[in-house]
Short mmCIF file of C-alpha atoms in Angstrom, two decimals:
data_model
loop_
_atom_site.label_atom_id
_atom_site.label_comp_id
_atom_site.label_asym_id
_atom_site.label_seq_id
_atom_site.Cartn_x
_atom_site.Cartn_y
_atom_site.Cartn_z
CA MET A 321 48.08 38.92 138.95
CA SER A 322 49.09 38.29 135.34
CA THR A 323 50.21 40.26 132.30
CA VAL A 324 49.06 39.70 128.72
CA ALA A 325 50.69 41.47 125.77
CA PHE A 326 48.98 41.90 122.38
CA TRP A 327 51.37 42.06 119.43
CA SER A 328 51.43 41.41 115.70
CA PRO A 329 54.32 40.67 113.34
CA LEU A 330 52.45 42.64 110.67
CA GLU A 331 52.95 46.37 110.33
CA GLY A 332 49.20 46.96 110.19
CA GLY A 333 45.82 45.52 109.32
CA SER A 334 45.82 42.64 111.82
CA GLY A 335 43.50 44.36 114.31
CA SER A 336 45.85 43.83 117.25
CA SER A 337 44.85 47.05 119.05
CA ALA A 338 41.17 46.30 118.42
CA HIS A 339 41.60 42.82 119.88
CA ALA A 340 43.32 44.23 122.98
CA ALA A 341 40.64 46.88 123.57
CA ALA A 342 37.72 44.52 122.92
CA ALA A 343 39.21 41.81 125.13
CA ALA A 344 39.75 44.30 127.96
CA ALA A 345 36.15 45.50 127.70
CA CYS A 346 34.84 41.92 127.61
CA LEU A 347 36.91 40.86 130.63
CA GLY A 348 35.56 43.83 132.57
CA LEU A 349 32.00 42.85 131.68
CA GLU A 350 32.28 39.08 132.10
CA TYR A 351 34.49 38.72 135.18
CA ARG A 352 34.76 40.20 138.64
CA LEU A 353 38.28 41.40 138.01
CA ARG A 354 40.16 44.65 138.20
CA VAL A 355 41.76 45.03 134.76
CA LEU A 356 44.33 47.55 133.53
CA LEU A 357 44.79 48.35 129.83
CA GLY A 358 47.92 50.14 128.62
CA HIS A 359 50.16 50.48 125.59
CA GLY A 360 53.63 51.53 124.49
CA GLY A 361 52.64 54.24 121.99
CA THR A 362 51.88 57.93 122.29
CA ALA A 363 48.71 59.43 123.76
CA GLY A 364 45.68 58.96 121.52
CA GLU A 365 47.15 55.98 119.66
CA ARG A 366 46.34 52.28 119.64
CA VAL A 367 43.78 51.11 122.22
CA GLU A 368 42.96 54.67 123.25
CA GLY A 369 40.97 55.09 120.05
CA ALA A 370 38.36 52.72 121.46
CA PHE A 371 37.29 54.77 124.47
CA ARG A 372 35.71 58.18 124.82
CA SER A 373 37.11 58.72 128.31
CA SER A 374 40.68 59.01 127.04
CA ARG A 375 39.65 61.65 124.51
CA LEU A 376 38.01 63.75 127.21
CA VAL A 377 41.20 63.85 129.24
CA LEU A 378 43.23 64.79 126.18
CA ASP A 379 40.89 67.72 125.51
CA HIS A 380 41.08 69.05 129.07
CA SER A 381 43.18 72.20 128.81
CA LEU A 382 44.20 72.15 132.49
CA VAL A 383 45.73 68.68 132.38
CA SER A 384 49.36 68.27 131.44
CA PHE A 385 50.66 65.06 129.92
CA HIS A 386 53.19 64.97 132.73
CA ASP A 387 50.39 64.83 135.33
CA HIS A 388 48.87 61.54 134.18
CA GLY A 389 49.38 58.44 132.05
CA MET A 390 52.69 56.85 131.14
CA ASP A 391 54.63 60.11 131.42
CA ALA A 392 53.73 60.48 135.08
CA LEU A 393 54.17 56.77 135.81
CA GLU A 394 57.61 56.68 134.16
CA ARG A 395 58.78 59.76 136.02
CA LEU A 396 57.62 58.34 139.34
CA ALA A 397 59.09 54.92 138.59
CA VAL A 398 62.52 56.32 137.79
CA ASN A 399 62.44 58.36 141.02
CA ARG A 400 61.22 55.33 143.01
CA ARG A 401 58.05 57.13 144.00
CA LEU A 402 55.55 54.86 142.26
CA PHE A 403 53.66 52.54 144.60
CA ARG A 404 50.51 50.47 144.54
CA ASP A 405 48.80 53.16 146.68
CA ASN A 406 49.23 55.96 144.11
CA PHE A 407 49.23 54.01 140.83
CA ARG A 408 45.52 54.44 140.09
CA ASP A 409 45.79 58.22 140.49
CA TYR A 410 47.33 58.27 136.99
CA THR A 411 44.81 56.04 135.22
CA ILE A 412 41.40 56.67 133.64
CA PRO A 413 38.36 54.59 134.70
CA VAL A 414 36.61 53.13 131.65
CA LEU A 415 34.34 50.72 133.56
CA PRO A 416 34.25 51.70 137.26
CA GLU A 417 36.05 49.24 139.53
CA ARG A 418 36.55 46.87 136.59
CA LEU A 419 38.63 48.47 133.82
CA ASP A 420 41.17 51.30 133.95
CA LEU A 421 43.18 52.76 131.08
CA VAL A 422 46.67 54.25 131.07
CA GLN A 423 47.25 56.83 128.36
CA GLY A 424 50.42 56.77 126.29
CA ASN A 425 53.31 59.20 126.36
CA ASP A 426 53.33 62.73 125.05
CA ARG A 427 56.36 61.89 122.89
CA ARG A 428 57.41 58.67 121.24
CA GLY A 429 60.23 57.13 123.21
CA GLY A 430 58.86 58.08 126.61
CA THR A 431 59.56 60.78 129.16
CA LEU A 432 63.13 59.67 129.85
CA PRO A 433 64.21 57.62 126.80
CA GLY A 434 67.40 56.34 128.40
CA TYR A 435 65.40 54.79 131.23
CA ARG A 436 62.47 53.58 129.11
CA GLY A 437 62.98 49.84 129.53
CA GLN A 438 63.70 50.10 133.25
CA SER A 439 60.71 52.34 133.94
CA VAL A 440 58.26 50.21 131.93
CA GLN A 441 59.43 47.11 133.79
CA SER A 442 58.79 48.84 137.13
CA ILE A 443 55.36 50.07 135.98
CA VAL A 444 54.25 46.59 134.91
CA THR A 445 55.53 45.07 138.16
CA ILE A 446 53.63 47.55 140.33
CA ALA A 447 50.53 47.36 138.12
CA ASN A 448 50.38 43.65 138.90
CA GLN A 449 50.17 44.53 142.57
CA CYS A 450 47.10 46.71 141.93
CA TYR A 451 45.19 44.73 139.28
CA ASP A 452 44.12 41.14 138.76
CA LEU A 453 45.02 41.34 135.07
CA VAL A 454 47.19 43.74 133.05
CA LEU A 455 46.65 43.91 129.27
CA LEU A 456 49.26 45.67 127.15
CA ASP A 457 49.14 46.69 123.49
CA ALA A 458 52.78 46.11 122.49
CA GLY A 459 52.49 47.42 118.95
CA CYS A 460 53.26 45.58 115.72
CA GLY A 461 56.24 44.54 113.63
CA MET A 462 59.78 43.64 114.54
CA VAL A 463 60.49 47.33 115.18
CA ALA A 464 58.04 47.26 118.09
CA ALA A 465 59.72 44.14 119.48
CA GLY A 466 63.03 46.02 119.52
CA ASP A 467 61.59 49.16 121.12
CA PRO A 468 62.55 49.65 124.80
CA GLY A 469 58.89 50.20 125.72
CA ASP A 470 57.04 47.66 123.59
CA GLY A 471 59.88 45.17 123.81
CA THR A 472 59.87 45.33 127.61
CA MET A 473 56.10 44.77 127.62
CA LEU A 474 56.63 41.60 125.60
CA GLU A 475 59.37 40.48 127.99
CA GLN A 476 57.17 41.07 131.03
CA ALA A 477 54.14 39.25 129.61
CA ASP A 478 53.02 35.90 131.00
CA LEU A 479 51.00 35.28 127.83
CA ILE A 480 51.15 36.86 124.37
CA VAL A 481 48.23 37.23 121.96
CA ILE A 482 49.54 37.39 118.39
CA SER A 483 47.27 38.89 115.73
CA LEU A 484 47.55 37.66 112.14
CA THR A 485 45.37 37.66 109.01
CA GLN A 486 44.22 35.01 106.56
CA SER A 487 46.96 35.97 104.13
CA VAL A 488 48.74 32.72 103.28
CA GLN A 489 51.97 34.56 102.57
CA GLY A 490 51.87 36.27 105.95
CA LEU A 491 51.08 32.99 107.69
CA GLU A 492 53.96 31.26 105.94
CA HIS A 493 56.35 33.98 107.08
CA PHE A 494 55.10 33.76 110.65
CA PHE A 495 55.19 29.98 110.97
CA SER A 496 58.64 29.90 109.37
CA GLY A 497 59.92 31.68 112.48
CA ARG A 498 61.36 34.66 110.60
CA HIS A 499 58.88 37.01 112.29
CA TYR A 500 59.21 35.68 115.81
CA PRO A 501 61.06 37.99 118.21
CA ASP A 502 63.23 36.63 121.01
CA GLN A 503 60.78 37.83 123.69
CA LEU A 504 58.19 35.32 122.48
CA LYS A 505 60.38 32.26 122.78
CA ASP A 506 59.29 29.74 125.42
CA LYS A 507 56.16 31.77 126.24
CA PRO A 508 52.56 30.62 125.83
CA VAL A 509 50.76 32.30 122.95
CA ILE A 510 47.27 32.57 121.50
CA LEU A 511 46.93 33.26 117.78
CA VAL A 512 44.08 35.44 116.52
CA LEU A 513 43.07 36.05 112.92
CA GLY A 514 41.65 39.55 112.52
CA ARG A 515 38.83 40.36 110.06
CA TYR A 516 38.21 36.64 109.84
CA ASP A 517 36.10 35.42 106.90
CA LYS A 518 34.67 31.97 107.59
CA GLU A 519 33.84 31.57 103.88
CA SER A 520 37.50 31.79 102.90
CA HIS A 521 39.39 28.61 102.06
CA CYS A 522 41.92 29.73 104.64
CA THR A 523 39.85 28.53 107.60
CA LEU A 524 41.04 27.91 111.14
CA HIS A 525 40.97 24.16 110.52
CA ASN A 526 42.90 24.40 107.25
CA ILE A 527 45.51 26.70 108.78
CA LYS A 528 46.11 24.32 111.66
CA ARG A 529 46.39 21.38 109.29
CA ARG A 530 48.68 23.14 106.81
CA PHE A 531 51.13 24.43 109.41
CA GLY A 532 50.77 21.65 111.96
CA TYR A 533 49.72 24.13 114.62
CA LYS A 534 48.24 22.54 117.74
CA GLY A 535 47.78 25.63 119.90
CA ILE A 536 44.81 27.97 120.34
CA LEU A 537 43.73 29.76 117.16
CA HIS A 538 40.82 32.21 117.05
CA GLY A 539 39.03 34.01 114.25
CA VAL A 540 37.58 37.44 115.05
CA PRO A 541 35.18 38.46 112.26
CA TYR A 542 35.05 41.89 110.72
CA ASN A 543 32.08 43.81 112.12
CA THR A 544 30.86 47.13 110.72
CA ASP A 545 29.15 48.19 113.96
CA PHE A 546 32.34 47.59 115.92
CA MET A 547 34.37 49.72 113.51
CA ASP A 548 31.77 52.48 113.72
CA ALA A 549 31.95 52.27 117.51
CA TRP A 550 35.75 52.50 117.35
CA ASN A 551 35.58 55.60 115.16
CA MET A 552 33.18 57.17 117.67
CA HIS A 553 35.31 56.13 120.69
CA GLY A 554 32.34 54.08 121.84
CA VAL A 555 33.66 50.51 122.07
CA MET A 556 32.66 50.11 125.74
CA ASN A 557 29.01 50.93 124.99
CA TYR A 558 29.10 48.71 121.91
CA MET A 559 30.39 45.74 123.91
CA GLN A 560 27.74 46.28 126.59
CA ARG A 561 24.98 46.27 123.94
CA SER A 562 26.38 43.31 122.04
CA ARG A 563 26.60 41.16 125.15
CA ASN A 564 22.84 40.54 125.22
CA LEU A 565 21.99 40.50 121.51
CA ASN A 566 20.28 37.61 119.75
CA ASP A 567 22.79 35.05 118.49
CA ARG A 568 21.78 35.75 114.89
CA HIS A 569 22.97 39.35 115.09
CA PRO A 570 26.42 39.99 113.51
CA SER A 571 27.57 41.89 116.60
CA ALA A 572 26.68 38.89 118.74
CA HIS A 573 29.07 36.78 116.65
CA PHE A 574 31.80 39.38 117.10
CA TYR A 575 31.24 39.56 120.86
CA GLY A 576 31.12 35.77 121.08
CA SER A 577 34.55 35.49 119.44
CA ILE A 578 36.00 38.01 121.90
CA ARG A 579 34.30 36.26 124.82
CA GLN A 580 35.92 32.98 123.80
CA LEU A 581 39.29 34.73 123.54
CA ALA A 582 38.80 36.18 127.03
CA LYS A 583 37.83 32.75 128.36
CA ASP A 584 40.95 31.16 126.89
CA LEU A 585 43.08 33.93 128.42
CA MET A 586 41.57 33.17 131.81
CA ASN A 587 42.09 29.43 131.40
CA MET A 588 45.71 29.72 130.26
CA LEU A 589 46.50 32.07 133.14
CA GLU A 590 44.63 29.77 135.53
CA ILE A 591 42.42 32.55 136.87
CA PRO A 592 39.39 31.01 138.67
CA ALA A 593 36.15 30.97 136.66
CA LEU A 594 34.32 31.67 139.94
CA LYS A 595 34.87 35.33 139.15
CA MET A 596 32.44 35.25 136.23
CA VAL A 597 29.63 37.82 136.19
CA GLY A 598 26.03 36.98 135.32
CA ARG A 599 24.44 38.48 132.19
CA GLY A 600 22.29 40.82 134.21
CA ALA A 601 25.23 42.33 136.08
#
């Protein structure tokens, strides 16, 4: 039972939510794990844009925000009525028995703003009793790091995936430490470059050499089909199709980069590789 938070020091454009959603889908497809995906934003934001199932619940006129998602979980957590036995009643299955999604709050700041940090901590703790792996989209920018919801998600994480770009200026700011919140100190991290262009001079090798970085650094290429799938809330279907494509297909390269990210997550968290699923599964 481990928690991974996805975060970016950039205010936008890094692809952090896309990386979180794609990694969750890939983990559900590649490993025999029960995975939970959540976020600290409002309903319909961030990783929810990837999946059609979340949109269907939002459009259901008989469902109140307070009956599901983070609103319900926070209310139950504050009242000490949230347990491993009822947790999944407030989630949405994206990939049956493999990947569940928790929708965000109706209002920014949560159901009970004064208890936001406490309730999120309780939710993450209990989620780890129900799932093998909990992935959290903790937003972007230093504002997110200071938010009681997103900030608590970063604090609770065992591993943090940080999304950056190939902008040299942005990389200089990050590696200088000026965009490094306190919650990240002394925690293992994986760096990911979104919309990665392998033809750029700012390659993974050159970045590591320039900044003396010896950790894990990934490049996730821009992929038109993935963005179209995101806009159609069809990322799960896209990932399922891309899994078995010929290696020369652009979507196969995208999926391969996410698969390697998922593999490194598993290795860093020391989750047994025996739980891998065959291609035909």
